[in-house]
Amino acid sequence: DQQVKQNSPSLSVQEGRISILNCDYTNSMFDYFLWYKKYPAEGPTFLISISSIKDKNEDGRFTVFLNKSAKHLSLHIVPSQPGDSAVYFCAASAPKEGGRGSNYKLTFGKGTLLTVNP
Amino acid sequence: AAGVIQSPRHLIKEKRETATLKCYPIPRHDTVYWYQQGPGQDPQFLISFYEKMQSDKGSIPDRFSAQQFSDYHSELNMSSLELGDSALYFCASSYRPGLAGRNTDTQYFGPGTRLTVL
């Protein structure tokens, strides 16, 4: 049961254009969403996050949009650069009842391979 | 800035052997998470610790155990290794900023340990 879905395994865009990566989720308890970038044989690198109380968060070239009613979020990269080529993971977390302290395990999507062509 | 440190980076073991993976969180981070990523898969949550106590448990086999020590580093112990345990094992750390009731814990990942079981 995949609670976080990234339906596009890959995406190819031209340098300078916008990259839009999409993510859908099914668990209505998720209240914090993150995007990670990952190169082969390296750990995921945190890019940007958004809390469920917001619908948009922006950091430089990266903007994340959250549509709670549609249970959908997207990551926009503008302008795209060849160095952005990597696998992008969408992740979500929900509070665990009765858990101790910081107990927000992440549930990941299967990732989207972004290729930015020069 | 200091990042999450994992050791070893690569580990090769035989079936039925044991392995110990180590994780050193970012200084002042109080929570450690372990994830397993199989080939072509998304990272799957194994277990987490907050202030040296187990906080949450995911799909971790009974053959695996983990703990967090007084200096906040964590070790994942894996016994009776099986071929299917071959994977990338990531450690992540986070810090609760003290906002009770708010989920804003961003997890920062280490580079991972690649375990190969022959």
PDB file of C-alpha atoms in Angstrom:
ATOM      1  CA  ASP A   1       0.000   0.000   0.000  1.00  0.00           C
ATOM      2  CA  GLN A   2       1.930   2.990  -1.328  1.00  0.00           C
ATOM      3  CA  GLN A   3       0.807   5.972   0.739  1.00  0.00           C
ATOM      4  CA  VAL A   4       3.031   8.408  -1.156  1.00  0.00           C
ATOM      5  CA  LYS A   5       2.991   8.138  -4.922  1.00  0.00           C
ATOM      6  CA  GLN A   6       5.211   9.650  -7.542  1.00  0.00           C
ATOM      7  CA  ASN A   7       3.610   8.474 -10.749  1.00  0.00           C
ATOM      8  CA  SER A   8       6.310   9.724 -13.105  1.00  0.00           C
ATOM      9  CA  PRO A   9       9.428   7.567 -12.868  1.00  0.00           C
ATOM     10  CA  SER A  10      11.339  10.034 -15.024  1.00  0.00           C
ATOM     11  CA  LEU A  11      11.204  13.568 -16.389  1.00  0.00           C
ATOM     12  CA  SER A  12      13.401  15.254 -18.956  1.00  0.00           C
ATOM     13  CA  VAL A  13      13.576  19.050 -19.392  1.00  0.00           C
ATOM     14  CA  GLN A  14      15.767  21.562 -21.147  1.00  0.00           C
ATOM     15  CA  GLU A  15      18.161  23.759 -19.212  1.00  0.00           C
ATOM     16  CA  GLY A  16      16.528  27.059 -18.263  1.00  0.00           C
ATOM     17  CA  ARG A  17      12.997  25.667 -18.390  1.00  0.00           C
ATOM     18  CA  ILE A  18      10.738  24.784 -15.488  1.00  0.00           C
ATOM     19  CA  SER A  19      10.775  21.303 -13.956  1.00  0.00           C
ATOM     20  CA  ILE A  20       7.570  20.207 -12.253  1.00  0.00           C
ATOM     21  CA  LEU A  21       7.658  17.075 -10.133  1.00  0.00           C
ATOM     22  CA  ASN A  22       4.406  15.734  -8.767  1.00  0.00           C
ATOM     23  CA  CYS A  23       3.477  13.732  -5.701  1.00  0.00           C
ATOM     24  CA  ASP A  24       0.167  12.358  -4.412  1.00  0.00           C
ATOM     25  CA  TYR A  25      -0.613  10.947  -1.005  1.00  0.00           C
ATOM     26  CA  THR A  26      -3.434   8.952   0.505  1.00  0.00           C
ATOM     27  CA  ASN A  27      -2.929   9.273   4.267  1.00  0.00           C
ATOM     28  CA  SER A  28      -4.921  12.264   5.514  1.00  0.00           C
ATOM     29  CA  MET A  29      -2.882  12.245   8.742  1.00  0.00           C
ATOM     30  CA  PHE A  30       0.231  13.440   6.906  1.00  0.00           C
ATOM     31  CA  ASP A  31       0.939  17.008   7.973  1.00  0.00           C
ATOM     32  CA  TYR A  32       4.529  17.660   6.907  1.00  0.00           C
ATOM     33  CA  PHE A  33       5.950  17.127   3.456  1.00  0.00           C
ATOM     34  CA  LEU A  34       9.515  17.194   2.240  1.00  0.00           C
ATOM     35  CA  TRP A  35      11.415  16.909  -1.012  1.00  0.00           C
ATOM     36  CA  TYR A  36      14.808  15.263  -1.145  1.00  0.00           C
ATOM     37  CA  LYS A  37      17.314  15.076  -3.961  1.00  0.00           C
ATOM     38  CA  LYS A  38      19.426  11.965  -4.287  1.00  0.00           C
ATOM     39  CA  TYR A  39      22.482  11.054  -6.330  1.00  0.00           C
ATOM     40  CA  PRO A  40      23.480   7.399  -6.751  1.00  0.00           C
ATOM     41  CA  ALA A  41      25.368   5.954  -3.773  1.00  0.00           C
ATOM     42  CA  GLU A  42      24.701   9.071  -1.682  1.00  0.00           C
ATOM     43  CA  GLY A  43      22.206   9.887   1.010  1.00  0.00           C
ATOM     44  CA  PRO A  44      19.076  11.951   0.293  1.00  0.00           C
ATOM     45  CA  THR A  45      19.754  15.681   0.491  1.00  0.00           C
ATOM     46  CA  PHE A  46      17.000  17.842   1.977  1.00  0.00           C
ATOM     47  CA  LEU A  47      15.681  20.440  -0.472  1.00  0.00           C
ATOM     48  CA  ILE A  48      12.512  22.035   0.815  1.00  0.00           C
ATOM     49  CA  SER A  49       9.558  21.267   3.044  1.00  0.00           C
ATOM     50  CA  ILE A  50       6.037  22.446   3.672  1.00  0.00           C
ATOM     51  CA  SER A  51       3.706  22.158   6.614  1.00  0.00           C
ATOM     52  CA  SER A  52       0.048  21.347   6.064  1.00  0.00           C
ATOM     53  CA  ILE A  53      -0.934  24.784   7.359  1.00  0.00           C
ATOM     54  CA  LYS A  54       0.595  26.343   4.260  1.00  0.00           C
ATOM     55  CA  ASP A  55      -0.060  25.956   0.548  1.00  0.00           C
ATOM     56  CA  LYS A  56       3.228  27.276  -0.786  1.00  0.00           C
ATOM     57  CA  ASN A  57       6.837  27.489   0.301  1.00  0.00           C
ATOM     58  CA  GLU A  58       9.627  29.011  -1.718  1.00  0.00           C
ATOM     59  CA  ASP A  59      13.403  28.786  -1.414  1.00  0.00           C
ATOM     60  CA  GLY A  60      15.429  30.218  -4.253  1.00  0.00           C
ATOM     61  CA  ARG A  61      14.768  28.258  -7.423  1.00  0.00           C
ATOM     62  CA  PHE A  62      12.624  25.713  -5.566  1.00  0.00           C
ATOM     63  CA  THR A  63       8.938  26.127  -4.769  1.00  0.00           C
ATOM     64  CA  VAL A  64       6.672  23.517  -3.258  1.00  0.00           C
ATOM     65  CA  PHE A  65       2.904  23.741  -3.617  1.00  0.00           C
ATOM     66  CA  LEU A  66       0.474  21.804  -1.447  1.00  0.00           C
ATOM     67  CA  ASN A  67      -3.161  21.129  -2.322  1.00  0.00           C
ATOM     68  CA  LYS A  68      -4.601  19.431   0.742  1.00  0.00           C
ATOM     69  CA  SER A  69      -8.051  18.842  -0.696  1.00  0.00           C
ATOM     70  CA  ALA A  70      -6.527  16.983  -3.630  1.00  0.00           C
ATOM     71  CA  LYS A  71      -3.827  15.372  -1.461  1.00  0.00           C
ATOM     72  CA  HIS A  72      -1.292  16.559  -3.999  1.00  0.00           C
ATOM     73  CA  LEU A  73       1.975  18.425  -3.865  1.00  0.00           C
ATOM     74  CA  SER A  74       4.411  19.531  -6.498  1.00  0.00           C
ATOM     75  CA  LEU A  75       7.972  20.779  -6.659  1.00  0.00           C
ATOM     76  CA  HIS A  76       8.808  23.485  -9.172  1.00  0.00           C
ATOM     77  CA  ILE A  77      12.406  24.160 -10.150  1.00  0.00           C
ATOM     78  CA  VAL A  78      12.955  27.367 -12.098  1.00  0.00           C
ATOM     79  CA  PRO A  79      15.210  27.696 -13.978  1.00  0.00           C
ATOM     80  CA  SER A  80      16.350  24.108 -14.257  1.00  0.00           C
ATOM     81  CA  GLN A  81      20.097  23.496 -14.398  1.00  0.00           C
ATOM     82  CA  PRO A  82      22.059  20.417 -15.505  1.00  0.00           C
ATOM     83  CA  GLY A  83      23.295  20.033 -11.908  1.00  0.00           C
ATOM     84  CA  ASP A  84      19.693  19.451 -10.860  1.00  0.00           C
ATOM     85  CA  SER A  85      19.769  16.071 -12.605  1.00  0.00           C
ATOM     86  CA  ALA A  86      19.119  13.503  -9.872  1.00  0.00           C
ATOM     87  CA  VAL A  87      16.355  11.379  -8.358  1.00  0.00           C
ATOM     88  CA  TYR A  88      13.834  13.445  -6.422  1.00  0.00           C
ATOM     89  CA  PHE A  89      11.937  11.838  -3.574  1.00  0.00           C
ATOM     90  CA  CYS A  90       8.741  13.161  -2.079  1.00  0.00           C
ATOM     91  CA  ALA A  91       8.328  12.250   1.601  1.00  0.00           C
ATOM     92  CA  ALA A  92       5.603  12.772   4.178  1.00  0.00           C
ATOM     93  CA  SER A  93       5.252  12.356   7.900  1.00  0.00           C
ATOM     94  CA  ALA A  94       2.465  12.214  10.456  1.00  0.00           C
ATOM     95  CA  PRO A  95       2.533  12.374  14.241  1.00  0.00           C
ATOM     96  CA  LYS A  96       2.518   9.009  15.959  1.00  0.00           C
ATOM     97  CA  GLU A  97       0.042   8.816  18.798  1.00  0.00           C
ATOM     98  CA  GLY A  98       1.726   7.998  22.040  1.00  0.00           C
ATOM     99  CA  GLY A  99       5.146   8.324  20.500  1.00  0.00           C
ATOM    100  CA  ARG A 100       7.993   9.959  22.305  1.00  0.00           C
ATOM    101  CA  GLY A 101       9.596  13.196  21.241  1.00  0.00           C
ATOM    102  CA  SER A 102      10.510  13.542  17.622  1.00  0.00           C
ATOM    103  CA  ASN A 103       8.823  10.483  16.213  1.00  0.00           C
ATOM    104  CA  TYR A 104       7.860  11.530  12.735  1.00  0.00           C
ATOM    105  CA  LYS A 105       9.070   8.726  10.528  1.00  0.00           C
ATOM    106  CA  LEU A 106       9.111   9.522   6.827  1.00  0.00           C
ATOM    107  CA  THR A 107       7.139   7.690   4.173  1.00  0.00           C
ATOM    108  CA  PHE A 108       8.740   8.059   0.768  1.00  0.00           C
ATOM    109  CA  GLY A 109       7.493   7.915  -2.783  1.00  0.00           C
ATOM    110  CA  LYS A 110       9.398   5.814  -5.293  1.00  0.00           C
ATOM    111  CA  GLY A 111      11.199   8.829  -6.739  1.00  0.00           C
ATOM    112  CA  THR A 112      11.353  10.644 -10.068  1.00  0.00           C
ATOM    113  CA  LEU A 113      14.554  10.741 -12.097  1.00  0.00           C
ATOM    114  CA  LEU A 114      14.986  14.286 -13.385  1.00  0.00           C
ATOM    115  CA  THR A 115      17.310  14.855 -16.314  1.00  0.00           C
ATOM    116  CA  VAL A 116      18.100  18.435 -17.281  1.00  0.00           C
ATOM    117  CA  ASN A 117      19.602  18.613 -20.738  1.00  0.00           C
ATOM    118  CA  PRO A 118      22.086  21.390 -21.589  1.00  0.00           C
TER     119      PRO A 118
ATOM    120  CA  ALA B   1      28.190  22.567   8.604  1.00  0.00           C
ATOM    121  CA  ALA B   2      28.547  19.171  10.247  1.00  0.00           C
ATOM    122  CA  GLY B   3      26.496  16.402   8.665  1.00  0.00           C
ATOM    123  CA  VAL B   4      25.373  12.950   9.678  1.00  0.00           C
ATOM    124  CA  ILE B   5      28.277  10.502   9.663  1.00  0.00           C
ATOM    125  CA  GLN B   6      27.846   6.821   8.934  1.00  0.00           C
ATOM    126  CA  SER B   7      30.396   4.055   9.104  1.00  0.00           C
ATOM    127  CA  PRO B   8      31.418   1.966   7.421  1.00  0.00           C
ATOM    128  CA  ARG B   9      30.468   3.236   3.969  1.00  0.00           C
ATOM    129  CA  HIS B  10      30.693  -0.226   2.468  1.00  0.00           C
ATOM    130  CA  LEU B  11      30.409  -3.624   4.106  1.00  0.00           C
ATOM    131  CA  ILE B  12      30.579  -7.099   2.625  1.00  0.00           C
ATOM    132  CA  LYS B  13      29.411 -10.048   4.718  1.00  0.00           C
ATOM    133  CA  GLU B  14      28.620 -13.705   4.233  1.00  0.00           C
ATOM    134  CA  LYS B  15      25.220 -15.235   4.887  1.00  0.00           C
ATOM    135  CA  ARG B  16      24.525 -15.884   8.592  1.00  0.00           C
ATOM    136  CA  GLU B  17      27.220 -13.424   9.694  1.00  0.00           C
ATOM    137  CA  THR B  18      26.557 -10.337  11.809  1.00  0.00           C
ATOM    138  CA  ALA B  19      27.056  -6.672  10.959  1.00  0.00           C
ATOM    139  CA  THR B  20      27.116  -3.453  12.968  1.00  0.00           C
ATOM    140  CA  LEU B  21      26.391  -0.115  11.337  1.00  0.00           C
ATOM    141  CA  LYS B  22      27.167   3.130  13.136  1.00  0.00           C
ATOM    142  CA  CYS B  23      25.582   6.558  12.892  1.00  0.00           C
ATOM    143  CA  TYR B  24      26.755   9.848  14.368  1.00  0.00           C
ATOM    144  CA  PRO B  25      23.978  12.468  14.213  1.00  0.00           C
ATOM    145  CA  ILE B  26      24.406  16.165  13.596  1.00  0.00           C
ATOM    146  CA  PRO B  27      25.552  17.816  16.861  1.00  0.00           C
ATOM    147  CA  ARG B  28      22.610  18.776  19.120  1.00  0.00           C
ATOM    148  CA  HIS B  29      20.180  16.571  17.203  1.00  0.00           C
ATOM    149  CA  ASP B  30      18.232  14.410  19.617  1.00  0.00           C
ATOM    150  CA  THR B  31      16.532  11.927  17.292  1.00  0.00           C
ATOM    151  CA  VAL B  32      18.017   9.269  15.053  1.00  0.00           C
ATOM    152  CA  TYR B  33      16.173   7.317  12.356  1.00  0.00           C
ATOM    153  CA  TRP B  34      17.280   4.252  10.400  1.00  0.00           C
ATOM    154  CA  TYR B  35      16.047   3.511   6.869  1.00  0.00           C
ATOM    155  CA  GLN B  36      16.700   0.650   4.456  1.00  0.00           C
ATOM    156  CA  GLN B  37      16.710   1.182   0.691  1.00  0.00           C
ATOM    157  CA  GLY B  38      16.700  -1.899  -1.504  1.00  0.00           C
ATOM    158  CA  PRO B  39      17.743  -1.776  -5.177  1.00  0.00           C
ATOM    159  CA  GLY B  40      15.316   0.407  -7.128  1.00  0.00           C
ATOM    160  CA  GLN B  41      13.185   0.960  -4.041  1.00  0.00           C
ATOM    161  CA  ASP B  42      12.275   3.917  -1.881  1.00  0.00           C
ATOM    162  CA  PRO B  43      13.777   4.152   1.613  1.00  0.00           C
ATOM    163  CA  GLN B  44      11.784   2.188   4.188  1.00  0.00           C
ATOM    164  CA  PHE B  45      11.681   3.217   7.837  1.00  0.00           C
ATOM    165  CA  LEU B  46      13.200   0.720  10.272  1.00  0.00           C
ATOM    166  CA  ILE B  47      13.410   2.286  13.727  1.00  0.00           C
ATOM    167  CA  SER B  48      13.956   5.578  15.518  1.00  0.00           C
ATOM    168  CA  PHE B  49      15.329   6.782  18.845  1.00  0.00           C
ATOM    169  CA  TYR B  50      14.673   9.941  20.812  1.00  0.00           C
ATOM    170  CA  GLU B  51      16.860  10.843  23.759  1.00  0.00           C
ATOM    171  CA  LYS B  52      18.327   7.316  23.819  1.00  0.00           C
ATOM    172  CA  MET B  53      14.951   5.569  23.988  1.00  0.00           C
ATOM    173  CA  GLN B  54      13.221   3.753  21.143  1.00  0.00           C
ATOM    174  CA  SER B  55      10.644   6.094  19.704  1.00  0.00           C
ATOM    175  CA  ASP B  56       9.040   4.240  16.819  1.00  0.00           C
ATOM    176  CA  LYS B  57       9.426   0.954  15.035  1.00  0.00           C
ATOM    177  CA  GLY B  58       8.761   0.106  11.415  1.00  0.00           C
ATOM    178  CA  SER B  59       9.410  -2.937   9.288  1.00  0.00           C
ATOM    179  CA  ILE B  60      12.537  -4.034  11.121  1.00  0.00           C
ATOM    180  CA  PRO B  61      13.211  -7.782  11.237  1.00  0.00           C
ATOM    181  CA  ASP B  62      13.585  -9.425  14.643  1.00  0.00           C
ATOM    182  CA  ARG B  63      17.165 -10.286  13.617  1.00  0.00           C
ATOM    183  CA  PHE B  64      17.978  -6.579  13.756  1.00  0.00           C
ATOM    184  CA  SER B  65      18.370  -4.486  16.875  1.00  0.00           C
ATOM    185  CA  ALA B  66      19.468  -0.948  17.472  1.00  0.00           C
ATOM    186  CA  GLN B  67      20.242   1.457  20.257  1.00  0.00           C
ATOM    187  CA  GLN B  68      21.193   5.052  20.863  1.00  0.00           C
ATOM    188  CA  PHE B  69      24.025   5.801  23.239  1.00  0.00           C
ATOM    189  CA  SER B  70      24.648   8.595  25.741  1.00  0.00           C
ATOM    190  CA  ASP B  71      26.589  10.601  23.136  1.00  0.00           C
ATOM    191  CA  TYR B  72      23.543  10.230  20.813  1.00  0.00           C
ATOM    192  CA  HIS B  73      25.295   8.045  18.286  1.00  0.00           C
ATOM    193  CA  SER B  74      23.350   4.984  17.230  1.00  0.00           C
ATOM    194  CA  GLU B  75      24.233   1.472  16.144  1.00  0.00           C
ATOM    195  CA  LEU B  76      22.191  -0.938  14.051  1.00  0.00           C
ATOM    196  CA  ASN B  77      23.079  -4.556  14.764  1.00  0.00           C
ATOM    197  CA  MET B  78      22.125  -7.142  12.182  1.00  0.00           C
ATOM    198  CA  SER B  79      22.461 -10.863  12.843  1.00  0.00           C
ATOM    199  CA  SER B  80      21.950 -14.032  10.777  1.00  0.00           C
ATOM    200  CA  LEU B  81      22.351 -11.981   7.634  1.00  0.00           C
ATOM    201  CA  GLU B  82      20.378 -13.038   4.581  1.00  0.00           C
ATOM    202  CA  LEU B  83      20.911 -12.274   0.898  1.00  0.00           C
ATOM    203  CA  GLY B  84      17.828 -10.052   1.009  1.00  0.00           C
ATOM    204  CA  ASP B  85      19.457  -7.790   3.586  1.00  0.00           C
ATOM    205  CA  SER B  86      21.735  -6.410   0.865  1.00  0.00           C
ATOM    206  CA  ALA B  87      20.743  -2.758   0.647  1.00  0.00           C
ATOM    207  CA  LEU B  88      21.693   0.804   1.406  1.00  0.00           C
ATOM    208  CA  TYR B  89      21.154   1.671   5.050  1.00  0.00           C
ATOM    209  CA  PHE B  90      20.623   5.323   5.831  1.00  0.00           C
ATOM    210  CA  CYS B  91      20.682   7.077   9.132  1.00  0.00           C
ATOM    211  CA  ALA B  92      18.966  10.432   9.560  1.00  0.00           C
ATOM    212  CA  SER B  93      18.849  12.848  12.465  1.00  0.00           C
ATOM    213  CA  SER B  94      16.567  15.662  13.494  1.00  0.00           C
ATOM    214  CA  TYR B  95      16.015  18.121  16.321  1.00  0.00           C
ATOM    215  CA  ARG B  96      12.679  19.008  17.876  1.00  0.00           C
ATOM    216  CA  PRO B  97      12.593  22.832  17.972  1.00  0.00           C
ATOM    217  CA  GLY B  98      10.276  22.823  20.946  1.00  0.00           C
ATOM    218  CA  LEU B  99       7.067  23.627  19.107  1.00  0.00           C
ATOM    219  CA  ALA B 100       4.742  21.268  20.897  1.00  0.00           C
ATOM    220  CA  GLY B 101       2.043  19.836  18.686  1.00  0.00           C
ATOM    221  CA  ARG B 102       3.715  20.955  15.468  1.00  0.00           C
ATOM    222  CA  ASN B 103       5.371  18.558  13.076  1.00  0.00           C
ATOM    223  CA  THR B 104       8.315  20.420  11.622  1.00  0.00           C
ATOM    224  CA  ASP B 105      11.054  17.893  12.098  1.00  0.00           C
ATOM    225  CA  THR B 106      13.280  17.927   9.049  1.00  0.00           C
ATOM    226  CA  GLN B 107      15.414  14.825   8.844  1.00  0.00           C
ATOM    227  CA  TYR B 108      18.942  15.112   7.527  1.00  0.00           C
ATOM    228  CA  PHE B 109      20.433  11.990   6.039  1.00  0.00           C
ATOM    229  CA  GLY B 110      23.895  10.513   6.152  1.00  0.00           C
ATOM    230  CA  PRO B 111      25.688   9.124   3.094  1.00  0.00           C
ATOM    231  CA  GLY B 112      24.559   5.591   3.847  1.00  0.00           C
ATOM    232  CA  THR B 113      26.219   2.224   4.336  1.00  0.00           C
ATOM    233  CA  ARG B 114      26.055  -0.175   1.409  1.00  0.00           C
ATOM    234  CA  LEU B 115      25.727  -3.681   2.806  1.00  0.00           C
ATOM    235  CA  THR B 116      26.343  -6.590   0.479  1.00  0.00           C
ATOM    236  CA  VAL B 117      25.557 -10.100   1.720  1.00  0.00           C
ATOM    237  CA  LEU B 118      27.155 -12.894  -0.305  1.00  0.00           C
TER     238      LEU B 118
END
